[in-house]
């Protein structure tokens, strides 16, 4: 009997359609048009794989939902919003050096601290700043998702080959890529080689500003693990790159990604 029950349950599951499109229509269409018109959609799942939230986000980007105001959240990723524990970010202290000078003068004498690393000679020629565009974000996201280094990704690799054809990993990577670049589905993204994919996203996401939601979460989680024992904040990377190395914002982004990837 148990064997028959298991077979019947599996057969019912595999034979039943998901009907996700119809479900989304019911949830997101306004009440006046026969839908439920929900205000908030919450996926109960882990933040590193917001599959359903990603699908819902991409659906709401379609033209027919252009006036929809539904908020899409993931229970773990957006826990602070859900439980109303989020706060405004603290101001970065290193962005106002002139304000920190008086406090430094007023501080009582303390034991001498370790000498700071010598800064690069001021006024000398410095390397041109780097860009961090959608193509760079694509490479970084693939490396983070696949748990590999950027230099391990070959020009002819594709998302399909990197995920070894595993549909769940491939689909999640595609959803993450669309969320990071604020794009919907990217035609042929799974099969395109890296060079072709980078060229495609560069054209589609010309207004991309690093980092998007996916890279921000992944990088910040890793940097908290790395910096936790030292008490330093991720802003320390920008401070060192700009003040000690005298390099631009683009170098900060690339250094941040390399640090996150290299310390896993």
Short mmCIF file of C-alpha atoms in Angstrom, two decimals:
data_model
loop_
_atom_site.label_atom_id
_atom_site.label_comp_id
_atom_site.label_asym_id
_atom_site.label_seq_id
_atom_site.Cartn_x
_atom_site.Cartn_y
_atom_site.Cartn_z
CA UNK A 1 0.00 0.00 0.00
CA UNK A 2 2.82 2.41 0.90
CA UNK A 3 4.47 1.82 -2.46
CA UNK A 4 1.22 2.57 -4.29
CA UNK A 5 0.66 5.75 -2.28
CA UNK A 6 4.18 7.03 -3.01
CA UNK A 7 3.81 6.29 -6.73
CA UNK A 8 0.42 8.01 -6.83
CA UNK A 9 1.78 11.09 -5.06
CA UNK A 10 4.80 11.36 -7.35
CA UNK A 11 2.65 10.85 -10.43
CA UNK A 12 0.25 13.55 -9.25
CA UNK A 13 3.10 15.96 -8.57
CA UNK A 14 4.85 15.44 -11.91
CA UNK A 15 1.60 15.53 -13.87
CA UNK A 16 0.27 18.70 -12.26
CA UNK A 17 1.28 21.94 -14.01
CA UNK A 18 2.87 24.70 -11.94
CA UNK A 19 0.65 27.40 -13.51
CA UNK A 20 3.01 30.10 -12.24
CA UNK A 21 1.97 32.61 -14.92
CA UNK A 22 -1.69 32.35 -13.93
CA UNK A 23 -0.76 32.58 -10.26
CA UNK A 24 1.18 35.80 -10.85
CA UNK A 25 -1.69 37.27 -12.86
CA UNK A 26 -4.07 36.58 -9.99
CA UNK A 27 -1.71 38.10 -7.42
CA UNK A 28 -0.54 41.19 -9.26
CA UNK A 29 -3.55 42.31 -11.33
CA UNK A 30 -5.66 45.02 -9.69
CA UNK A 31 -8.87 44.05 -7.92
CA UNK A 32 -10.91 46.09 -10.39
CA UNK A 33 -9.60 43.85 -13.17
CA UNK A 34 -10.37 40.61 -11.34
CA UNK A 35 -7.06 40.07 -9.53
CA UNK A 36 -6.10 40.30 -5.88
CA UNK A 37 -3.96 43.43 -6.24
CA UNK A 38 -1.58 42.45 -3.44
CA UNK A 39 0.66 45.17 -1.99
CA UNK A 40 3.54 42.97 -0.84
CA UNK A 41 4.89 39.64 -2.12
CA UNK A 42 7.16 37.78 0.32
CA UNK A 43 9.17 34.69 -0.61
CA UNK A 44 9.96 32.42 2.34
CA UNK A 45 13.45 31.25 1.43
CA UNK A 46 17.17 31.83 1.80
CA UNK A 47 18.66 35.11 0.61
CA UNK A 48 21.34 33.53 -1.59
CA UNK A 49 18.69 31.85 -3.76
CA UNK A 50 15.67 34.20 -4.05
CA UNK A 51 14.26 32.23 -6.98
CA UNK A 52 10.56 33.03 -6.66
CA UNK A 53 11.22 36.64 -5.65
CA UNK A 54 13.46 37.01 -8.70
CA UNK A 55 10.81 35.60 -11.01
CA UNK A 56 8.18 37.92 -9.53
CA UNK A 57 10.50 40.92 -9.88
CA UNK A 58 11.12 40.16 -13.54
CA UNK A 59 7.39 39.71 -14.17
CA UNK A 60 6.63 43.13 -12.68
CA UNK A 61 9.08 44.70 -15.13
CA UNK A 62 6.88 43.69 -18.06
CA UNK A 63 4.91 46.48 -19.79
CA UNK A 64 1.53 45.17 -18.64
CA UNK A 65 2.63 45.66 -15.02
CA UNK A 66 4.22 49.09 -15.53
CA UNK A 67 1.81 50.73 -13.06
CA UNK A 68 2.05 47.98 -10.45
CA UNK A 69 3.46 49.00 -7.05
CA UNK A 70 3.74 45.56 -5.43
CA UNK A 71 6.77 45.27 -3.16
CA UNK A 72 8.72 42.01 -3.69
CA UNK A 73 10.76 40.77 -0.73
CA UNK A 74 12.69 37.71 0.39
CA UNK A 75 12.18 36.67 4.02
CA UNK A 76 15.89 36.30 4.78
CA UNK A 77 17.37 38.92 2.46
CA UNK A 78 14.86 41.61 3.47
CA UNK A 79 14.33 40.59 7.10
CA UNK A 80 15.12 44.10 8.34
CA UNK A 81 12.33 45.55 6.20
CA UNK A 82 9.84 42.84 7.12
CA UNK A 83 10.43 43.16 10.86
CA UNK A 84 10.86 46.96 10.77
CA UNK A 85 14.38 46.84 12.20
CA UNK A 86 16.04 48.66 9.32
CA UNK A 87 17.63 52.03 10.02
CA UNK A 88 19.14 54.80 7.97
CA UNK A 89 22.79 54.11 7.15
CA UNK A 90 25.34 55.81 9.36
CA UNK A 91 27.31 58.61 7.70
CA UNK A 92 30.74 57.61 6.48
CA UNK A 93 33.31 59.27 8.73
CA UNK A 94 36.08 59.09 6.16
CA UNK A 95 34.21 61.29 3.70
CA UNK A 96 34.75 64.46 5.77
CA UNK A 97 38.42 64.65 6.69
CA UNK A 98 38.16 68.32 7.65
CA UNK A 99 35.56 67.47 10.29
CA UNK A 100 37.63 64.75 11.90
CA UNK A 101 40.67 66.98 12.38
CA UNK A 102 39.33 68.95 15.42
CA UNK A 103 38.27 65.79 17.22
CA UNK A 104 41.70 64.33 16.67
CA UNK A 105 43.29 67.43 18.22
CA UNK A 106 40.94 67.34 21.20
CA UNK A 107 41.53 63.67 21.98
CA UNK A 108 43.65 63.02 25.09
CA UNK A 109 47.14 61.68 24.66
CA UNK A 110 47.19 57.92 24.25
CA UNK A 111 49.72 55.23 23.61
CA UNK A 112 51.34 55.73 20.20
CA UNK A 113 49.55 53.75 17.50
CA UNK A 114 51.27 51.68 14.86
CA UNK A 115 52.51 53.90 12.01
CA UNK A 116 50.13 54.15 9.07
CA UNK A 117 51.36 52.86 5.72
CA UNK A 118 53.12 55.52 3.72
CA UNK A 119 50.94 57.16 1.10
CA UNK A 120 51.96 57.34 -2.50
CA UNK A 121 53.76 60.60 -3.36
CA UNK A 122 51.15 63.30 -3.85
CA UNK A 123 51.09 65.09 -7.15
CA UNK A 124 52.85 62.34 -9.08
CA UNK A 125 51.27 60.72 -12.12
CA UNK A 126 48.67 58.14 -11.15
CA UNK A 127 47.10 55.38 -13.28
CA UNK A 128 43.89 56.26 -15.07
CA UNK A 129 40.72 55.22 -13.29
CA UNK A 130 39.04 51.96 -14.28
CA UNK A 131 35.43 51.45 -15.26
CA UNK A 132 33.22 48.86 -13.58
CA UNK A 133 30.37 48.32 -15.99
CA UNK A 134 27.74 45.66 -16.63
CA UNK A 135 30.32 43.38 -18.27
CA UNK A 136 32.52 43.48 -15.14
CA UNK A 137 29.48 42.87 -12.94
CA UNK A 138 28.52 39.86 -15.07
CA UNK A 139 31.97 38.30 -14.69
CA UNK A 140 32.03 38.97 -10.95
CA UNK A 141 28.54 37.55 -10.43
CA UNK A 142 29.36 34.36 -12.35
CA UNK A 143 32.57 33.90 -10.35
CA UNK A 144 30.79 34.43 -7.03
CA UNK A 145 27.90 32.14 -7.93
CA UNK A 146 30.14 29.38 -9.26
CA UNK A 147 32.67 29.78 -6.41
CA UNK A 148 35.59 30.28 -8.79
CA UNK A 149 38.06 33.06 -9.49
CA UNK A 150 37.60 35.47 -12.37
CA UNK A 151 40.81 34.26 -14.01
CA UNK A 152 39.38 30.73 -14.09
CA UNK A 153 36.61 31.79 -16.47
CA UNK A 154 37.58 31.30 -20.11
CA UNK A 155 36.37 33.52 -22.95
CA UNK A 156 34.46 30.60 -24.50
CA UNK A 157 32.80 29.55 -21.25
CA UNK A 158 29.06 30.07 -20.89
CA UNK A 159 26.63 30.00 -17.99
CA UNK A 160 25.43 26.64 -19.31
CA UNK A 161 28.93 25.13 -19.26
CA UNK A 162 29.93 26.70 -15.94
CA UNK A 163 26.85 25.26 -14.22
CA UNK A 164 27.41 21.86 -15.90
CA UNK A 165 23.89 22.01 -17.31
CA UNK A 166 22.27 21.94 -13.86
CA UNK A 167 18.99 23.72 -14.54
CA UNK A 168 18.45 25.01 -10.99
CA UNK A 169 21.92 26.59 -10.78
CA UNK A 170 21.67 27.95 -14.32
CA UNK A 171 18.24 29.47 -13.77
CA UNK A 172 19.27 31.02 -10.47
CA UNK A 173 22.35 32.57 -12.07
CA UNK A 174 20.20 34.02 -14.85
CA UNK A 175 17.70 35.44 -12.34
CA UNK A 176 20.54 36.95 -10.29
CA UNK A 177 22.09 38.46 -13.41
CA UNK A 178 18.80 40.06 -14.41
CA UNK A 179 18.27 41.42 -10.90
CA UNK A 180 21.81 42.79 -10.62
CA UNK A 181 21.64 44.62 -13.95
CA UNK A 182 17.96 45.60 -13.57
CA UNK A 183 17.09 43.72 -16.74
CA UNK A 184 14.40 41.19 -17.54
CA UNK A 185 15.19 37.92 -19.26
CA UNK A 186 18.28 38.18 -21.47
CA UNK A 187 17.83 36.30 -24.73
CA UNK A 188 20.36 33.50 -25.18
CA UNK A 189 22.24 34.40 -22.00
CA UNK A 190 22.66 30.80 -20.87
CA UNK A 191 24.25 29.58 -24.11
CA UNK A 192 26.26 32.70 -25.06
CA UNK A 193 30.01 32.58 -24.51
CA UNK A 194 31.41 35.02 -21.98
CA UNK A 195 32.67 37.49 -24.59
CA UNK A 196 29.29 37.58 -26.33
CA UNK A 197 27.38 37.84 -23.07
CA UNK A 198 29.53 40.73 -21.85
CA UNK A 199 28.96 42.59 -25.10
CA UNK A 200 25.22 41.97 -24.87
CA UNK A 201 24.80 43.20 -21.29
CA UNK A 202 26.98 46.24 -21.98
CA UNK A 203 24.46 47.33 -24.62
CA UNK A 204 21.39 46.46 -22.55
CA UNK A 205 22.51 47.87 -19.19
CA UNK A 206 24.23 51.11 -20.14
CA UNK A 207 22.98 52.86 -17.01
CA UNK A 208 24.27 50.19 -14.60
CA UNK A 209 25.92 51.57 -11.46
CA UNK A 210 27.87 49.20 -9.20
CA UNK A 211 26.94 47.45 -7.17
CA UNK A 212 23.42 46.14 -7.79
CA UNK A 213 21.36 44.22 -5.18
CA UNK A 214 22.87 40.79 -5.81
CA UNK A 215 26.55 41.76 -5.76
CA UNK A 216 25.98 44.14 -2.85
CA UNK A 217 24.54 41.36 -0.68
CA UNK A 218 27.16 38.78 -1.66
CA UNK A 219 30.13 41.13 -1.28
CA UNK A 220 28.94 42.69 1.99
CA UNK A 221 28.31 39.26 3.53
CA UNK A 222 31.82 38.13 2.62
CA UNK A 223 33.50 41.34 3.78
CA UNK A 224 31.70 41.20 7.14
CA UNK A 225 33.19 37.75 7.60
CA UNK A 226 36.65 38.97 6.63
CA UNK A 227 36.65 42.23 8.59
CA UNK A 228 34.66 41.00 11.58
CA UNK A 229 37.60 40.21 13.90
CA UNK A 230 39.38 43.48 13.02
CA UNK A 231 36.42 45.75 13.63
CA UNK A 232 36.94 47.51 10.31
CA UNK A 233 34.11 48.35 7.94
CA UNK A 234 33.98 47.73 4.17
CA UNK A 235 34.51 51.48 3.71
CA UNK A 236 38.10 50.86 4.80
CA UNK A 237 38.80 49.46 1.32
CA UNK A 238 37.80 52.72 -0.34
CA UNK A 239 39.78 54.71 2.21
CA UNK A 240 42.96 52.77 1.55
CA UNK A 241 42.63 52.68 -2.24
CA UNK A 242 41.87 56.40 -2.47
CA UNK A 243 44.06 57.87 0.25
CA UNK A 244 47.04 55.52 0.32
CA UNK A 245 47.17 54.39 -3.29
CA UNK A 246 45.59 57.61 -4.63
CA UNK A 247 43.41 55.73 -7.10
CA UNK A 248 39.86 56.39 -8.29
CA UNK A 249 36.43 54.92 -7.58
CA UNK A 250 36.73 52.34 -10.35
CA UNK A 251 39.80 50.87 -8.68
CA UNK A 252 37.82 50.72 -5.43
CA UNK A 253 35.11 48.58 -7.06
CA UNK A 254 37.59 46.18 -8.66
CA UNK A 255 39.63 45.88 -5.45
CA UNK A 256 36.46 45.19 -3.45
CA UNK A 257 35.40 42.40 -5.82
CA UNK A 258 38.87 40.86 -5.83
CA UNK A 259 38.99 40.91 -2.04
CA UNK A 260 35.57 39.29 -1.74
CA UNK A 261 36.49 36.59 -4.26
CA UNK A 262 39.98 35.98 -2.92
CA UNK A 263 39.01 35.50 0.72
CA UNK A 264 36.33 32.85 0.33
#
